[in-house]
PDB file of N, CA and C in Angstrom:
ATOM      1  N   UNK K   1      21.212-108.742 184.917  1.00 44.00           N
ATOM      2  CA  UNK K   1      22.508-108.558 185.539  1.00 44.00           C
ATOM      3  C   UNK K   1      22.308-108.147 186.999  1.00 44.00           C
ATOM      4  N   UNK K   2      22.923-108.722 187.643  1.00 52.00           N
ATOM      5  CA  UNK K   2      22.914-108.481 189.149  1.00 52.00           C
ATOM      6  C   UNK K   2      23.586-107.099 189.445  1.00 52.00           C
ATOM      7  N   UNK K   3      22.674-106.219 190.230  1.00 54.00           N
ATOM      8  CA  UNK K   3      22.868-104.810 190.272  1.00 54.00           C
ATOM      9  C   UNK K   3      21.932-103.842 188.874  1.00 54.00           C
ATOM     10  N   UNK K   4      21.885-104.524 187.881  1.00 68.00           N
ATOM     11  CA  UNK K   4      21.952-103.647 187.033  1.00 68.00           C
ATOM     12  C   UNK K   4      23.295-102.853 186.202  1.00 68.00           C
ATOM     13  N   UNK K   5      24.119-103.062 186.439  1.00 77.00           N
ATOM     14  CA  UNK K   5      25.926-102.913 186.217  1.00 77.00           C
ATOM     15  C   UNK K   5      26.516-103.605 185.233  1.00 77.00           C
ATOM     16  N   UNK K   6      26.869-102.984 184.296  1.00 85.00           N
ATOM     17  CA  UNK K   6      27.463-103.992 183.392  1.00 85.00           C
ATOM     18  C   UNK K   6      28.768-102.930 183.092  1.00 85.00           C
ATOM     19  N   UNK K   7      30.141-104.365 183.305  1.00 91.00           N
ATOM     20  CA  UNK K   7      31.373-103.449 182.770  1.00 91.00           C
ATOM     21  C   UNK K   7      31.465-102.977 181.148  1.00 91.00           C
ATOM     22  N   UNK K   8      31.438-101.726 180.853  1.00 95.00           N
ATOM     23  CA  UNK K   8      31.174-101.538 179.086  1.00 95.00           C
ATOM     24  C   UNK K   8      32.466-102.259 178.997  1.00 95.00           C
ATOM     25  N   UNK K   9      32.845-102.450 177.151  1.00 97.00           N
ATOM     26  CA  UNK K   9      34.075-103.289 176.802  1.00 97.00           C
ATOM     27  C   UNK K   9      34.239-103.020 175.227  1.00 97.00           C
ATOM     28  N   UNK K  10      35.252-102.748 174.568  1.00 97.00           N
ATOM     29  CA  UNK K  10      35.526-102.361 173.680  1.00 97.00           C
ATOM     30  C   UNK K  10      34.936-103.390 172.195  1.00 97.00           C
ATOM     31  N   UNK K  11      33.935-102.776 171.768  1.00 97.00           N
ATOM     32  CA  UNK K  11      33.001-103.759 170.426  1.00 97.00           C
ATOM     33  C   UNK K  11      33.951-104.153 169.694  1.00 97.00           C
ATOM     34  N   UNK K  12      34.679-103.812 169.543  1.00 97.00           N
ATOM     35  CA  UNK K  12      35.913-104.850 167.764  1.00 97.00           C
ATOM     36  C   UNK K  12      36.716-105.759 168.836  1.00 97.00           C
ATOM     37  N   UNK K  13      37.157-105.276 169.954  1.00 97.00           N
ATOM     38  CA  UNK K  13      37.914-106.520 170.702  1.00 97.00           C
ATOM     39  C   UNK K  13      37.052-107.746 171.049  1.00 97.00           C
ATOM     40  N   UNK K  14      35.946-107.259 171.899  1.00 98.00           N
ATOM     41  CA  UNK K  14      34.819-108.216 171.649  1.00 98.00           C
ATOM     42  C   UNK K  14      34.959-109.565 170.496  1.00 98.00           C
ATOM     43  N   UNK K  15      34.525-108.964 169.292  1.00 98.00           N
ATOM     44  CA  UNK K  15      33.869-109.607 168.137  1.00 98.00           C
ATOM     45  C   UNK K  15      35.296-110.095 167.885  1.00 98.00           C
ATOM     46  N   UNK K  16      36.492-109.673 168.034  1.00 98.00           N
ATOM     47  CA  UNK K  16      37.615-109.799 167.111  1.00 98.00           C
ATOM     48  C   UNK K  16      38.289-110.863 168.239  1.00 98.00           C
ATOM     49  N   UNK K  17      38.021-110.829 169.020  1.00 98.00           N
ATOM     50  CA  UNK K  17      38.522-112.136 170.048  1.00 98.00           C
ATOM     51  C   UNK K  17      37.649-113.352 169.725  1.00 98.00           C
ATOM     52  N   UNK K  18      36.043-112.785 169.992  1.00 98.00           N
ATOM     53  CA  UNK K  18      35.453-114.052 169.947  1.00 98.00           C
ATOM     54  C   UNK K  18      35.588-114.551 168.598  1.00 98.00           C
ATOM     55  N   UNK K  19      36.044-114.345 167.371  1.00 98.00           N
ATOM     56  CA  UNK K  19      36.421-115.036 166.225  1.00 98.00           C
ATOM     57  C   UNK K  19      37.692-115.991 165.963  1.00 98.00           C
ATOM     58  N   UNK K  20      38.539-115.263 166.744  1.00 98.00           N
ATOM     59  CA  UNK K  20      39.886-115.656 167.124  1.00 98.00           C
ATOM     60  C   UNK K  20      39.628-117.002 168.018  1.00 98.00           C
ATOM     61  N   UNK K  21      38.790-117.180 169.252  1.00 98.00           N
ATOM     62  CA  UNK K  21      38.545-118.165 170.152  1.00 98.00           C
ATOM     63  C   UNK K  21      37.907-119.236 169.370  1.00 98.00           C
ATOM     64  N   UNK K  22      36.998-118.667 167.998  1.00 97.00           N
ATOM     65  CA  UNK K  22      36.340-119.787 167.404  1.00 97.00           C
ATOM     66  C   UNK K  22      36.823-120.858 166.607  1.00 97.00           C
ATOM     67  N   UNK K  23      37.900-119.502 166.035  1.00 98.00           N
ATOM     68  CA  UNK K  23      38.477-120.410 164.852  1.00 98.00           C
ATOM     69  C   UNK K  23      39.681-121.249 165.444  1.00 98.00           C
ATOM     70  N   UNK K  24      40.040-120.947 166.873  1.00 98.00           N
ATOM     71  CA  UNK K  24      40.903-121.991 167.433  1.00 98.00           C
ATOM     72  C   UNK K  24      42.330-121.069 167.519  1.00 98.00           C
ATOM     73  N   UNK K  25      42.152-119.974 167.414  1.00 98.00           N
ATOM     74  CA  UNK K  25      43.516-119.388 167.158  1.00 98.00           C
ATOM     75  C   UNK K  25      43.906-118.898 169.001  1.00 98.00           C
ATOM     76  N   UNK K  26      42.941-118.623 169.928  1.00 98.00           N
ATOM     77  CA  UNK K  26      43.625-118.483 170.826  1.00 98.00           C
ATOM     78  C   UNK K  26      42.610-119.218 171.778  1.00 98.00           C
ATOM     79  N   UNK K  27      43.051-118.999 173.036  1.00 98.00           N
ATOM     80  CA  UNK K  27      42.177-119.883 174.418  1.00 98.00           C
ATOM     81  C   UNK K  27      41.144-118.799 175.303  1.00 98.00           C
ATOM     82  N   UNK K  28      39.783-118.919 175.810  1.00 98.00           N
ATOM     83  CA  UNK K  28      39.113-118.670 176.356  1.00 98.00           C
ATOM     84  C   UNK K  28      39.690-117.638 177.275  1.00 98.00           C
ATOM     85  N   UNK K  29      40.924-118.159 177.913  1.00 98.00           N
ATOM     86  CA  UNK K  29      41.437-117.130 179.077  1.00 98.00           C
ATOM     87  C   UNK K  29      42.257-116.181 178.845  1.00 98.00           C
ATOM     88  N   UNK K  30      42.293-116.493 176.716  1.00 98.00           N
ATOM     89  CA  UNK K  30      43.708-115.319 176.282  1.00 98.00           C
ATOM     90  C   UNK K  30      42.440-114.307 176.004  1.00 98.00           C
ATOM     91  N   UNK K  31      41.851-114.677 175.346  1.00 98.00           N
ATOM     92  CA  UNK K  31      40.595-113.397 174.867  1.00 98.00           C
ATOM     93  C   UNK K  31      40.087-112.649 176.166  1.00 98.00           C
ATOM     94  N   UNK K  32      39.964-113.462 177.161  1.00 98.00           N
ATOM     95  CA  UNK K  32      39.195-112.774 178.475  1.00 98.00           C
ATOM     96  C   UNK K  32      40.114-111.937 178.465  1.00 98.00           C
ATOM     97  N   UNK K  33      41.413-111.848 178.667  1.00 98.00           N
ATOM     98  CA  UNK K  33      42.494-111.255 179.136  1.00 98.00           C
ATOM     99  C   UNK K  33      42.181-110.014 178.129  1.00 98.00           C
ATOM    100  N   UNK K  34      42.017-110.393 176.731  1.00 97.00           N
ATOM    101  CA  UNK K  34      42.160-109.135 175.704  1.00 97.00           C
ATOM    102  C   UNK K  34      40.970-108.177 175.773  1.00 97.00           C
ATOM    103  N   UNK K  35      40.090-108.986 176.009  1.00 97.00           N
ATOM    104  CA  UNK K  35      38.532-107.840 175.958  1.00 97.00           C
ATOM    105  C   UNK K  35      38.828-107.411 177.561  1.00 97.00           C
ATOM    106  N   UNK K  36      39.308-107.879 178.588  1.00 97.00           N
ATOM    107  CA  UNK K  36      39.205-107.287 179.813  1.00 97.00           C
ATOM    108  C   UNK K  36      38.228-107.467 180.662  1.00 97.00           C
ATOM    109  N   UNK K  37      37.786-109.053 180.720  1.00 97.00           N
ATOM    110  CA  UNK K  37      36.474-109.775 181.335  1.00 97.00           C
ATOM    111  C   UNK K  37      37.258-110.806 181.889  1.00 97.00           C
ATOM    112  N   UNK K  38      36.590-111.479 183.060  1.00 97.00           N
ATOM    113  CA  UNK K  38      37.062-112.680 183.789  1.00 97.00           C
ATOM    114  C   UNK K  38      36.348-113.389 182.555  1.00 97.00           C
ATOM    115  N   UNK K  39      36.889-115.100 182.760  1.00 98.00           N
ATOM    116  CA  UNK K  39      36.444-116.237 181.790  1.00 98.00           C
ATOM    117  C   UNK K  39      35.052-116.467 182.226  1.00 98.00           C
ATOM    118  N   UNK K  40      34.855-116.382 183.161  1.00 97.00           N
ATOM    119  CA  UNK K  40      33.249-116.803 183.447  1.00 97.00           C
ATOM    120  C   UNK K  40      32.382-115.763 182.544  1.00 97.00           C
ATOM    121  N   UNK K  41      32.775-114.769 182.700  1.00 96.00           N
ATOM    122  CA  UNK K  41      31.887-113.573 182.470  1.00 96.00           C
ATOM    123  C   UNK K  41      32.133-113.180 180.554  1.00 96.00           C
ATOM    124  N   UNK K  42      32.844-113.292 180.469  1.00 98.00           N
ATOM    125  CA  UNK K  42      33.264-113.770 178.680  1.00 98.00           C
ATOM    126  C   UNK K  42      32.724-114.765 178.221  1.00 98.00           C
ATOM    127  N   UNK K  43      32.787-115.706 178.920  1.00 98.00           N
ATOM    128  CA  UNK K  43      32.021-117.319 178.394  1.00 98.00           C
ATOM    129  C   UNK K  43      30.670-116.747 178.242  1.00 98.00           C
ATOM    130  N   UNK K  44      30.202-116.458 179.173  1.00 97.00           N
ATOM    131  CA  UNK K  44      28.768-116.095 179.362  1.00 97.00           C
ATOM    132  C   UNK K  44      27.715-114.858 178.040  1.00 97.00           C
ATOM    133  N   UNK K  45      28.822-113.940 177.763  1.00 98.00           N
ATOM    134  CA  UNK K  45      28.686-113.630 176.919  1.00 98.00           C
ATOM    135  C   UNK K  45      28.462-113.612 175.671  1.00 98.00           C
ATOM    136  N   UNK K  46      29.625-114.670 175.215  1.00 98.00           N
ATOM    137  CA  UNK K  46      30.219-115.501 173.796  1.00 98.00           C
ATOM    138  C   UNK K  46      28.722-116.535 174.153  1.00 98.00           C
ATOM    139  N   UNK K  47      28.421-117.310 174.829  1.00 98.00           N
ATOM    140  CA  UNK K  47      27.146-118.065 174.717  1.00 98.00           C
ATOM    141  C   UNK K  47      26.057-117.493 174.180  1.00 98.00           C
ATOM    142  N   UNK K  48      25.506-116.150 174.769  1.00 98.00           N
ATOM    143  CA  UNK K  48      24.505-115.072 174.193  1.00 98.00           C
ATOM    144  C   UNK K  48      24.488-114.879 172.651  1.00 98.00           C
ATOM    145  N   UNK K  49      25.954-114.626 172.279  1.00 97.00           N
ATOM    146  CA  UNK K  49      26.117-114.537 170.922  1.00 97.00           C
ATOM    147  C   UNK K  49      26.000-115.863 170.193  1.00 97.00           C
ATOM    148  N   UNK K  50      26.185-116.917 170.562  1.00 96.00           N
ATOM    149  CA  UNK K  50      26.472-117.929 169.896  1.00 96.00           C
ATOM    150  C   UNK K  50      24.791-118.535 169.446  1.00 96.00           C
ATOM    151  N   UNK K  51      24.167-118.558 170.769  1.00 97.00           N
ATOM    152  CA  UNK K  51      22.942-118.735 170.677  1.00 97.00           C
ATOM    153  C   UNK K  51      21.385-118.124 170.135  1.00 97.00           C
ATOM    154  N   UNK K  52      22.184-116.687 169.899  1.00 97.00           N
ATOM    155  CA  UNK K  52      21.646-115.557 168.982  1.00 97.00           C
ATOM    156  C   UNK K  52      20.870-114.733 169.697  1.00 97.00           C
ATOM    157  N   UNK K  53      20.860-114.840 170.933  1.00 97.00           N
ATOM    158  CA  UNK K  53      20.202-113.990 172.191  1.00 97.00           C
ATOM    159  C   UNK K  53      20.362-112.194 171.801  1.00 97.00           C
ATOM    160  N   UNK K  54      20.303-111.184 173.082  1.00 96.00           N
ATOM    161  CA  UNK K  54      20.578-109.932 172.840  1.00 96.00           C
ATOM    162  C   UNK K  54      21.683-110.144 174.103  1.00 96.00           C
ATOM    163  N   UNK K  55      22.478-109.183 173.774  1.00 95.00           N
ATOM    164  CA  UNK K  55      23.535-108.464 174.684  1.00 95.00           C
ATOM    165  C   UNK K  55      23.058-107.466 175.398  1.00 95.00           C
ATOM    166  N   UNK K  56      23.568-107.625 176.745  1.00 92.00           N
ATOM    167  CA  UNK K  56      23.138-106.417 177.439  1.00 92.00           C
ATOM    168  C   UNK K  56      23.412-105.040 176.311  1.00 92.00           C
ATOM    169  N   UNK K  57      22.358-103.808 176.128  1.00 88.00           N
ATOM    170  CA  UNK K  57      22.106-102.603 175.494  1.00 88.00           C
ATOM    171  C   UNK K  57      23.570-101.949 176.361  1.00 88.00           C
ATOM    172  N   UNK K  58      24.115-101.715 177.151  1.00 91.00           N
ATOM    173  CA  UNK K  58      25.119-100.964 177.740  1.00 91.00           C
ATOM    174  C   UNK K  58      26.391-101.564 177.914  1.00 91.00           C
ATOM    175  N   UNK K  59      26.653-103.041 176.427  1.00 95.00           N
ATOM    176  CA  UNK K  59      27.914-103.409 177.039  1.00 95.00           C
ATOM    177  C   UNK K  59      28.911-102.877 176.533  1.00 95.00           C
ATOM    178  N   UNK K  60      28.553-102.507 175.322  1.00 96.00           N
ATOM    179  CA  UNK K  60      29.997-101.252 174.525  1.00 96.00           C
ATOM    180  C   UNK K  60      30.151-100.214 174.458  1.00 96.00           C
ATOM    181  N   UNK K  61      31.156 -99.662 174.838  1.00 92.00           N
ATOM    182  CA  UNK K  61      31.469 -98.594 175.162  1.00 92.00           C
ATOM    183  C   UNK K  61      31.455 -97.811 173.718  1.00 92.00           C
ATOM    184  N   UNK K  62      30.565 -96.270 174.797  1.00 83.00           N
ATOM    185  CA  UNK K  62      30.421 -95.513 172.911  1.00 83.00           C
ATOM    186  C   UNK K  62      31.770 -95.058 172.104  1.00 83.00           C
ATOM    187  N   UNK K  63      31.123 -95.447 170.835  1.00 63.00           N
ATOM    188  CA  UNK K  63      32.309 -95.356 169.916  1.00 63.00           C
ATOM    189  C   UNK K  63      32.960 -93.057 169.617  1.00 63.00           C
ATOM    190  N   UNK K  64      32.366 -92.757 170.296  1.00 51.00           N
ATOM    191  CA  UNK K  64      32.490 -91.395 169.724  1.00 51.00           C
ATOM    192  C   UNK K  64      34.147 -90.474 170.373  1.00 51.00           C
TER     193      UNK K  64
END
Protein backbone atom coordinates (compact mmCIF):
# COMPACT_ATOMS: atom_id res chain seq x y z
CA UNK A 1 0.00 0.00 0.00
CA UNK A 2 1.28 3.27 -0.91
CA UNK A 3 2.28 5.10 2.32
CA UNK A 4 1.77 2.20 4.32
CA UNK A 5 -2.02 3.55 5.23
CA UNK A 6 -4.79 1.61 4.95
CA UNK A 7 -8.46 3.04 5.62
CA UNK A 8 -9.72 0.29 8.46
CA UNK A 9 -13.53 -0.72 7.38
CA UNK A 10 -16.11 -2.47 9.11
CA UNK A 11 -15.52 -6.75 8.67
CA UNK A 12 -19.43 -7.91 8.32
CA UNK A 13 -20.07 -4.89 5.90
CA UNK A 14 -17.12 -5.95 4.03
CA UNK A 15 -18.04 -9.71 3.66
CA UNK A 16 -21.83 -8.87 3.73
CA UNK A 17 -21.59 -6.52 0.67
CA UNK A 18 -19.16 -8.51 -1.12
CA UNK A 19 -21.82 -11.46 -1.06
CA UNK A 20 -24.55 -9.22 -1.93
CA UNK A 21 -22.30 -7.89 -5.16
CA UNK A 22 -21.80 -11.65 -5.96
CA UNK A 23 -24.91 -12.97 -5.87
CA UNK A 24 -26.08 -10.03 -8.11
CA UNK A 25 -28.20 -8.40 -5.55
CA UNK A 26 -26.52 -5.01 -5.68
CA UNK A 27 -23.79 -2.98 -7.99
CA UNK A 28 -20.06 -2.48 -7.33
CA UNK A 29 -20.69 1.30 -6.61
CA UNK A 30 -23.74 0.43 -4.12
CA UNK A 31 -21.40 -1.77 -1.86
CA UNK A 32 -18.45 0.79 -2.24
CA UNK A 33 -20.88 3.27 -0.98
CA UNK A 34 -21.88 0.71 2.00
CA UNK A 35 -18.40 -0.46 3.20
CA UNK A 36 -17.19 3.27 2.68
CA UNK A 37 -14.39 2.68 -0.11
CA UNK A 38 -14.15 4.33 -3.58
CA UNK A 39 -14.95 1.48 -6.45
CA UNK A 40 -11.44 1.25 -7.43
CA UNK A 41 -10.29 0.57 -4.05
CA UNK A 42 -13.24 -2.05 -3.22
CA UNK A 43 -12.71 -3.74 -6.54
CA UNK A 44 -9.25 -4.15 -5.61
CA UNK A 45 -9.98 -5.66 -2.57
CA UNK A 46 -12.97 -8.05 -3.53
CA UNK A 47 -10.15 -9.33 -6.23
CA UNK A 48 -7.69 -10.29 -3.19
CA UNK A 49 -10.53 -12.18 -1.80
CA UNK A 50 -11.72 -13.71 -4.79
CA UNK A 51 -8.35 -14.89 -5.75
CA UNK A 52 -7.58 -16.17 -2.22
CA UNK A 53 -4.66 -13.74 -1.58
CA UNK A 54 -4.21 -12.02 2.14
CA UNK A 55 -5.81 -8.72 3.04
CA UNK A 56 -3.96 -6.06 4.26
CA UNK A 57 -3.46 -7.27 8.47
CA UNK A 58 -4.91 -3.55 9.41
CA UNK A 59 -7.99 -3.44 7.23
CA UNK A 60 -10.71 -4.07 9.98
CA UNK A 61 -11.39 -2.19 12.36
CA UNK A 62 -11.11 -3.85 15.94
CA UNK A 63 -14.11 -5.47 16.89
CA UNK A 64 -13.87 -4.58 20.76
Amino acid sequence: MAGGWVKQIDKDKFYGSLEMFLNGNISLCKAAEMVGLSVPTLRKYYEIVITGKKLPENLFKDEN
